Amino acid sequence: MLSKKTQYAFHALTYLAENKDKGPVLISEISQERQISLKFLENILLELKKAGVLGSKKGKGGGYYLIKPPEEVKLAKVIRMLDGPIALLPCVSLNYYEKCENCQEEICGLNHVMAEVRDNTLKVLENKTLADVLRSSAS
Amino acid sequence: MLSKKTQYAFHALTYLAENKDKGPVLISEISQERQISLKFLENILLELKKAGVLGSKKGKGGGYYLIKPPEEVKLAKVIRMLDGPIALLPCVSLNYYEKCENCQEEICGLNHVMAEVRDNTLKVLENKTLADVLRSSAS
DNA sequence: CTAAAAGTCTACTAAAATGGTAGGGAATAT
DNA sequence: ATATTCCCTACCATTTTAGTAGACTTTTAG
């Protein structure tokens, strides 16, 4: 399951996407509109900024804004930034590979199946973007 | 990611599948062969028994054994038993559905995508079984 | 009947992850 | 100069994860 952090990130990002013409948006506005704890959201937006998804501006008239158009923000990237690996086993993770302790990969049958799961998952998450997730797109 | 518990469960189940002709297998044997903490493994096997996947026999000559042929043990079921939901959001989980707090499902674009991810994942995990994961099948 | 073998059960614990909070600091606009 | 707004470090409570301890029950063999 996605952590609250990642779920909140998606809420915030879609809010920013829906309001991208209004210039920088206050953390507090997103927090209110999407019912997310202000201080927690601060951390999340900061992470998204450091990861290169958001830009920010300080002082009056400041706030956060999307740095790229929604069509270019892949869902997979957002998940990886905040939750880490998407794969179900470390030994089949593309971005966070780690060797499994208890099995030799050559003869372990599980990793083949889990690699297949990973590919099927990424088929969606690498091709869908923020634009596919906007509220307005549902209407 | 799958928890250690579930990973160990798969190790144990494949071991039992590979040795299913030998009758009941000792916990201690599985523990040694697959390098899993004995006491932790005890808990796991007990859960698997309660969930109807394994049978057991006490006393000398006892141990655990598969109750169904490996071809009938779906990977999805094992994961759900030990780790819970497979979906990435509670509101698109088939077996552990919960309403999302922060979004109205009708207008939230995220759950459509996540339902698609879920379906793609289950396409694999509901159709692959223990038999697809045996070590011997790799040779 | 008894002893050994094996799974069963309850409870406990340490460490890590999760979700969230506090408060001051730095940059910027007016 | 000052109000505004994001930035940063640190902290905290709760839950989950991974594992351990030890007593108890069932079964088999002799």
Tab-separated table of C-alpha atoms (C1' of nucleotides) in Angstrom:
chain	number	residue	atom	x	y	z
A	1	MET	CA	0.000	0.000	0.000
A	2	LEU	CA	1.050	3.553	-0.600
A	3	SER	CA	1.950	5.472	2.545
A	4	LYS	CA	-0.118	8.465	3.620
A	5	LYS	CA	2.841	10.560	2.600
A	6	THR	CA	2.605	9.456	-0.998
A	7	GLN	CA	-1.172	9.692	-1.007
A	8	TYR	CA	-0.962	13.242	0.300
A	9	ALA	CA	1.687	14.017	-2.302
A	10	PHE	CA	-0.727	13.008	-5.038
A	11	HIS	CA	-3.461	15.140	-3.548
A	12	ALA	CA	-1.137	18.124	-3.390
A	13	LEU	CA	0.242	17.585	-6.873
A	14	THR	CA	-3.174	17.319	-8.455
A	15	TYR	CA	-4.235	20.449	-6.630
A	16	LEU	CA	-1.217	22.271	-7.997
A	17	ALA	CA	-1.900	20.931	-11.461
A	18	GLU	CA	-5.499	22.073	-11.326
A	19	ASN	CA	-4.403	25.546	-10.235
A	20	LYS	CA	-1.260	25.909	-12.239
A	21	ASP	CA	-2.415	29.108	-13.932
A	22	LYS	CA	-2.753	30.926	-10.637
A	23	GLY	CA	0.975	31.052	-9.957
A	24	PRO	CA	2.510	29.881	-6.662
A	25	VAL	CA	0.068	28.267	-4.250
A	26	LEU	CA	0.386	28.486	-0.474
A	27	ILE	CA	1.071	25.315	1.516
A	28	SER	CA	-1.702	26.405	3.824
A	29	GLU	CA	-4.176	26.596	0.952
A	30	ILE	CA	-3.386	23.060	-0.204
A	31	SER	CA	-3.509	21.898	3.398
A	32	GLN	CA	-6.995	23.331	3.851
A	33	GLU	CA	-8.432	22.340	0.509
A	34	ARG	CA	-7.205	18.776	0.647
A	35	GLN	CA	-7.444	18.248	4.407
A	36	ILE	CA	-3.816	17.492	5.071
A	37	SER	CA	-1.920	18.384	8.243
A	38	LEU	CA	-0.024	21.584	7.476
A	39	LYS	CA	3.307	20.655	9.015
A	40	PHE	CA	3.303	17.194	7.496
A	41	LEU	CA	2.527	18.673	4.120
A	42	GLU	CA	5.438	21.094	4.449
A	43	ASN	CA	7.829	18.162	4.658
A	44	ILE	CA	6.257	16.446	1.721
A	45	LEU	CA	6.341	19.476	-0.563
A	46	LEU	CA	9.929	20.117	0.396
A	47	GLU	CA	10.850	16.576	-0.612
A	48	LEU	CA	9.046	16.992	-3.893
A	49	LYS	CA	10.954	20.187	-4.483
A	50	LYS	CA	14.306	18.555	-3.758
A	51	ALA	CA	13.385	15.776	-6.132
A	52	GLY	CA	12.891	18.332	-8.867
A	53	VAL	CA	9.146	18.083	-9.278
A	54	LEU	CA	8.175	21.353	-7.643
A	55	GLY	CA	9.529	24.859	-7.522
A	56	SER	CA	8.910	27.363	-4.758
A	57	LYS	CA	8.970	31.033	-4.076
A	58	LYS	CA	9.371	32.658	-0.668
A	59	GLY	CA	7.797	35.773	0.750
A	60	LYS	CA	4.512	37.421	-0.093
A	61	GLY	CA	2.934	36.033	-3.214
A	62	GLY	CA	5.088	32.936	-2.801
A	63	GLY	CA	4.177	29.282	-2.627
A	64	TYR	CA	4.747	26.072	-4.539
A	65	TYR	CA	4.225	25.373	-8.213
A	66	LEU	CA	4.766	22.571	-10.683
A	67	ILE	CA	8.036	22.858	-12.543
A	68	LYS	CA	6.927	20.663	-15.431
A	69	PRO	CA	3.585	20.252	-17.130
A	70	PRO	CA	1.388	17.555	-15.540
A	71	GLU	CA	1.808	15.327	-18.600
A	72	GLU	CA	5.483	14.940	-17.794
A	73	VAL	CA	5.183	13.896	-14.154
A	74	LYS	CA	5.109	10.111	-14.096
A	75	LEU	CA	3.288	8.448	-11.237
A	76	ALA	CA	6.084	5.930	-10.839
A	77	LYS	CA	8.536	8.703	-10.126
A	78	VAL	CA	6.403	10.224	-7.386
A	79	ILE	CA	5.951	6.881	-5.677
A	80	ARG	CA	9.655	6.080	-5.833
A	81	MET	CA	10.606	9.455	-4.414
A	82	LEU	CA	8.526	9.055	-1.304
A	83	ASP	CA	7.915	5.361	-0.773
A	84	GLY	CA	10.950	3.842	-2.426
A	85	PRO	CA	10.788	0.618	-4.408
A	86	ILE	CA	7.747	-0.379	-6.411
A	87	ALA	CA	8.771	-4.000	-6.841
A	88	LEU	CA	7.646	-6.590	-4.314
A	89	LEU	CA	11.124	-8.003	-3.744
A	90	PRO	CA	14.399	-6.107	-3.357
A	91	CYS	CA	16.096	-8.455	-5.794
A	92	VAL	CA	13.804	-7.469	-8.660
A	93	SER	CA	13.748	-3.742	-7.992
A	94	LEU	CA	15.052	-1.659	-10.874
A	95	ASN	CA	15.818	1.434	-8.822
A	96	TYR	CA	16.500	0.013	-5.380
A	97	TYR	CA	18.081	-3.334	-6.114
A	98	GLU	CA	19.363	-5.380	-3.212
A	99	LYS	CA	20.437	-8.965	-3.137
A	100	CYS	CA	18.111	-11.347	-1.324
A	101	GLU	CA	19.718	-12.996	1.671
A	102	ASN	CA	17.902	-16.261	1.670
A	103	CYS	CA	17.890	-17.288	-1.940
A	104	GLN	CA	20.264	-17.676	-4.794
A	105	GLU	CA	18.701	-15.721	-7.584
A	106	GLU	CA	19.585	-18.158	-10.334
A	107	ILE	CA	17.583	-20.983	-8.857
A	108	CYS	CA	14.895	-19.048	-6.998
A	109	GLY	CA	11.672	-19.264	-8.915
A	110	LEU	CA	10.011	-16.459	-7.034
A	111	ASN	CA	11.946	-13.604	-8.555
A	112	HIS	CA	10.814	-14.452	-12.069
A	113	VAL	CA	7.210	-14.113	-11.085
A	114	MET	CA	7.865	-10.976	-9.093
A	115	ALA	CA	9.709	-9.435	-12.015
A	116	GLU	CA	6.627	-10.080	-14.079
A	117	VAL	CA	4.484	-8.357	-11.466
A	118	ARG	CA	6.865	-5.426	-11.458
A	119	ASP	CA	6.700	-5.101	-15.228
A	120	ASN	CA	2.921	-5.197	-15.220
A	121	THR	CA	2.795	-2.567	-12.521
A	122	LEU	CA	5.262	-0.300	-14.249
A	123	LYS	CA	3.419	-0.634	-17.513
A	124	VAL	CA	0.779	1.516	-15.842
A	125	LEU	CA	2.786	3.700	-13.491
A	126	GLU	CA	5.478	4.652	-15.998
A	127	ASN	CA	2.944	5.673	-18.590
A	128	LYS	CA	0.357	7.438	-16.523
A	129	THR	CA	1.108	10.955	-15.390
A	130	LEU	CA	-0.370	13.601	-13.174
A	131	ALA	CA	-2.521	14.655	-16.103
A	132	ASP	CA	-4.286	11.283	-15.992
A	133	VAL	CA	-5.196	11.795	-12.393
A	134	LEU	CA	-6.685	15.266	-12.323
A	135	ARG	CA	-10.107	15.625	-10.798
A	136	SER	CA	-11.375	17.650	-13.707
A	137	SER	CA	-10.496	14.839	-16.078
A	138	ALA	CA	-13.174	12.693	-14.465
A	139	SER	CA	-15.977	14.890	-15.675
B	1	MET	CA	7.509	-4.718	-0.780
B	2	LEU	CA	6.656	-8.109	0.660
B	3	SER	CA	7.435	-8.493	4.344
B	4	LYS	CA	10.053	-10.977	5.494
B	5	LYS	CA	7.199	-13.023	6.857
B	6	THR	CA	5.696	-13.489	3.427
B	7	GLN	CA	9.071	-14.069	1.833
B	8	TYR	CA	9.834	-16.759	4.404
B	9	ALA	CA	6.417	-18.253	3.823
B	10	PHE	CA	7.227	-18.686	0.149
B	11	HIS	CA	10.550	-20.280	0.979
B	12	ALA	CA	8.876	-22.688	3.349
B	13	LEU	CA	6.040	-23.501	0.975
B	14	THR	CA	8.350	-24.227	-1.931
B	15	TYR	CA	10.441	-26.423	0.310
B	16	LEU	CA	7.350	-28.345	1.317
B	17	ALA	CA	6.278	-28.601	-2.304
B	18	GLU	CA	9.653	-29.925	-3.342
B	19	ASN	CA	9.527	-32.528	-0.591
B	20	LYS	CA	5.884	-33.364	-0.626
B	21	ASP	CA	6.491	-37.072	-1.198
B	22	LYS	CA	8.453	-37.427	2.017
B	23	GLY	CA	5.457	-36.903	4.274
B	24	PRO	CA	5.443	-34.356	7.117
B	25	VAL	CA	8.521	-32.144	7.282
B	26	LEU	CA	9.948	-30.772	10.527
B	27	ILE	CA	9.887	-27.035	11.154
B	28	SER	CA	13.505	-27.361	12.192
B	29	GLU	CA	14.416	-28.923	8.876
B	30	ILE	CA	12.840	-26.108	6.886
B	31	SER	CA	14.426	-23.591	9.220
B	32	GLN	CA	17.889	-25.040	8.614
B	33	GLU	CA	17.583	-25.621	4.907
B	34	ARG	CA	16.144	-22.210	4.130
B	35	GLN	CA	17.983	-20.235	6.827
B	36	ILE	CA	14.960	-18.935	8.660
B	37	SER	CA	14.779	-18.286	12.393
B	38	LEU	CA	13.119	-21.331	13.924
B	39	LYS	CA	10.717	-19.571	16.256
B	40	PHE	CA	9.668	-17.034	13.663
B	41	LEU	CA	9.036	-19.813	11.206
B	42	GLU	CA	6.862	-21.593	13.772
B	43	ASN	CA	4.495	-18.622	13.820
B	44	ILE	CA	4.400	-18.400	10.063
B	45	LEU	CA	3.630	-22.071	9.509
B	46	LEU	CA	0.934	-21.924	12.144
B	47	GLU	CA	-0.708	-19.020	10.315
B	48	LEU	CA	-0.527	-20.896	7.060
B	49	LYS	CA	-2.153	-23.858	8.734
B	50	LYS	CA	-4.959	-21.767	10.148
B	51	ALA	CA	-5.504	-20.302	6.740
B	52	GLY	CA	-6.016	-23.771	5.352
B	53	VAL	CA	-2.891	-24.073	3.253
B	54	LEU	CA	-0.945	-26.461	5.437
B	55	GLY	CA	-1.710	-29.478	7.546
B	56	SER	CA	0.323	-30.700	10.497
B	57	LYS	CA	0.984	-33.751	12.556
B	58	LYS	CA	2.317	-33.798	16.100
B	59	GLY	CA	4.690	-36.200	17.794
B	60	LYS	CA	7.415	-38.340	16.317
B	61	GLY	CA	7.265	-38.503	12.547
B	62	GLY	CA	5.203	-35.342	12.568
B	63	GLY	CA	5.686	-32.022	10.830
B	64	TYR	CA	3.989	-29.840	8.261
B	65	TYR	CA	2.732	-30.733	4.816
B	66	LEU	CA	0.859	-29.141	1.959
B	67	ILE	CA	-2.841	-29.831	2.052
B	68	LYS	CA	-3.377	-29.107	-1.613
B	69	PRO	CA	-1.205	-29.754	-4.658
B	70	PRO	CA	1.171	-26.861	-5.446
B	71	GLU	CA	-0.785	-26.043	-8.606
B	72	GLU	CA	-3.739	-25.018	-6.463
B	73	VAL	CA	-1.966	-22.620	-4.132
B	74	LYS	CA	-2.255	-19.161	-5.656
B	75	LEU	CA	0.450	-16.669	-4.852
B	76	ALA	CA	-2.136	-13.930	-4.323
B	77	LYS	CA	-3.706	-15.938	-1.532
B	78	VAL	CA	-0.446	-16.411	0.324
B	79	ILE	CA	0.381	-12.719	0.130
B	80	ARG	CA	-3.068	-11.697	1.328
B	81	MET	CA	-2.954	-14.097	4.245
B	82	LEU	CA	0.251	-12.686	5.643
B	83	ASP	CA	0.636	-9.159	4.303
B	84	GLY	CA	-2.947	-8.149	3.702
B	85	PRO	CA	-4.013	-6.039	0.738
B	86	ILE	CA	-2.276	-6.239	-2.603
B	87	ALA	CA	-3.752	-3.019	-3.984
B	88	LEU	CA	-1.891	0.257	-3.533
B	89	LEU	CA	-4.878	2.121	-2.101
B	90	PRO	CA	-7.433	0.882	0.433
B	91	CYS	CA	-10.267	2.190	-1.728
B	92	VAL	CA	-9.389	-0.108	-4.622
B	93	SER	CA	-8.663	-3.224	-2.594
B	94	LEU	CA	-10.891	-6.160	-3.472
B	95	ASN	CA	-10.357	-8.054	-0.233
B	96	TYR	CA	-9.583	-5.298	2.238
B	97	TYR	CA	-11.638	-2.395	0.977
B	98	GLU	CA	-11.716	0.773	3.037
B	99	LYS	CA	-12.963	4.179	2.103
B	100	CYS	CA	-10.343	6.852	1.574
B	101	GLU	CA	-10.608	9.733	3.989
B	102	ASN	CA	-9.285	12.524	1.875
B	103	CYS	CA	-10.984	11.978	-1.433
B	104	GLN	CA	-14.395	11.399	-2.824
B	105	GLU	CA	-14.093	8.336	-4.953
B	106	GLU	CA	-16.325	9.562	-7.748
B	107	ILE	CA	-14.154	12.508	-8.599
B	108	CYS	CA	-10.749	11.224	-7.511
B	109	GLY	CA	-8.750	10.320	-10.584
B	110	LEU	CA	-6.173	8.349	-8.665
B	111	ASN	CA	-8.274	5.331	-7.854
B	112	HIS	CA	-8.927	4.563	-11.511
B	113	VAL	CA	-5.237	4.292	-12.182
B	114	MET	CA	-4.639	2.311	-9.029
B	115	ALA	CA	-7.423	-0.088	-9.922
B	116	GLU	CA	-5.662	-0.658	-13.208
B	117	VAL	CA	-2.415	-1.369	-11.366
B	118	ARG	CA	-4.239	-3.779	-9.107
B	119	ASP	CA	-5.724	-5.638	-12.053
B	120	ASN	CA	-2.377	-5.919	-13.767
B	121	THR	CA	-0.804	-7.231	-10.592
B	122	LEU	CA	-3.540	-9.743	-9.960
B	123	LYS	CA	-3.364	-10.958	-13.525
B	124	VAL	CA	-0.062	-12.481	-12.477
B	125	LEU	CA	-0.575	-13.306	-8.828
B	126	GLU	CA	-3.992	-14.924	-9.240
B	127	ASN	CA	-2.784	-17.166	-12.031
B	128	LYS	CA	0.616	-18.175	-10.799
B	129	THR	CA	0.818	-20.837	-8.141
B	130	LEU	CA	3.373	-22.487	-5.947
B	131	ALA	CA	4.094	-24.829	-8.809
B	132	ASP	CA	5.367	-21.901	-10.871
B	133	VAL	CA	7.827	-21.004	-8.215
B	134	LEU	CA	9.552	-24.276	-7.418
B	135	ARG	CA	13.314	-24.317	-7.594
B	136	SER	CA	13.372	-27.472	-9.626
B	137	SER	CA	11.245	-25.810	-12.273
B	138	ALA	CA	14.107	-23.459	-13.037
B	139	SER	CA	16.349	-26.239	-14.329
C	1	DC	C1'	2.502	-45.726	31.640
C	2	DT	C1'	6.059	-42.935	30.606
C	3	DA	C1'	9.325	-40.336	28.015
C	4	DA	C1'	10.591	-38.134	23.960
C	5	DA	C1'	9.190	-35.735	19.912
C	6	DA	C1'	6.806	-32.416	17.727
C	7	DG	C1'	3.526	-28.813	16.909
C	8	DT	C1'	0.531	-24.984	19.682
C	9	DC	C1'	-0.120	-20.989	22.168
C	10	DT	C1'	0.502	-16.632	24.776
C	11	DA	C1'	3.246	-13.174	25.768
C	12	DC	C1'	7.067	-10.373	25.446
C	13	DT	C1'	10.733	-7.360	23.320
C	14	DA	C1'	13.838	-4.419	20.319
C	15	DA	C1'	14.218	-1.884	16.344
C	16	DA	C1'	12.398	0.471	12.530
C	17	DA	C1'	8.883	2.837	9.995
C	18	DT	C1'	4.988	5.855	9.965
C	19	DG	C1'	2.569	9.902	10.749
C	20	DG	C1'	2.842	13.993	12.760
C	21	DT	C1'	4.527	18.284	15.654
C	22	DA	C1'	7.492	22.340	17.300
C	23	DG	C1'	9.957	26.121	16.649
C	24	DG	C1'	13.327	28.873	14.926
C	25	DG	C1'	15.906	30.466	10.529
C	26	DA	C1'	16.410	32.389	5.812
C	27	DA	C1'	14.748	34.649	1.835
C	28	DT	C1'	11.771	37.917	-0.327
C	29	DA	C1'	8.271	41.515	-1.364
C	30	DT	C1'	6.441	45.845	-0.057
D	1	DA	C1'	11.877	47.234	8.550
D	2	DT	C1'	8.538	44.034	8.731
D	3	DA	C1'	5.300	40.758	7.429
D	4	DT	C1'	5.103	36.779	4.699
D	5	DT	C1'	6.352	32.472	3.271
D	6	DC	C1'	9.166	28.571	2.585
D	7	DC	C1'	13.338	25.938	4.864
D	8	DC	C1'	15.415	23.126	8.161
D	9	DT	C1'	16.482	20.346	12.263
D	10	DA	C1'	14.916	17.981	15.701
D	11	DC	C1'	11.689	15.653	18.206
D	12	DC	C1'	7.699	12.519	19.502
D	13	DA	C1'	3.947	8.855	19.780
D	14	DT	C1'	2.118	4.955	17.738
D	15	DT	C1'	2.169	0.998	14.961
D	16	DT	C1'	4.384	-2.543	12.490
D	17	DT	C1'	7.988	-5.741	11.850
D	18	DA	C1'	10.942	-9.297	13.082
D	19	DG	C1'	12.116	-12.168	16.358
D	20	DT	C1'	12.392	-14.684	21.153
D	21	DA	C1'	10.949	-17.305	25.467
D	22	DG	C1'	8.797	-20.624	27.650
D	23	DA	C1'	5.203	-23.376	29.014
D	24	DC	C1'	1.544	-26.600	27.117
D	25	DT	C1'	-0.710	-30.267	24.347
D	26	DT	C1'	-0.800	-34.116	21.352
D	27	DT	C1'	1.137	-38.205	19.569
D	28	DT	C1'	4.203	-42.097	19.028
D	29	DA	C1'	7.233	-45.724	20.672
D	30	DG	C1'	8.669	-48.716	23.996
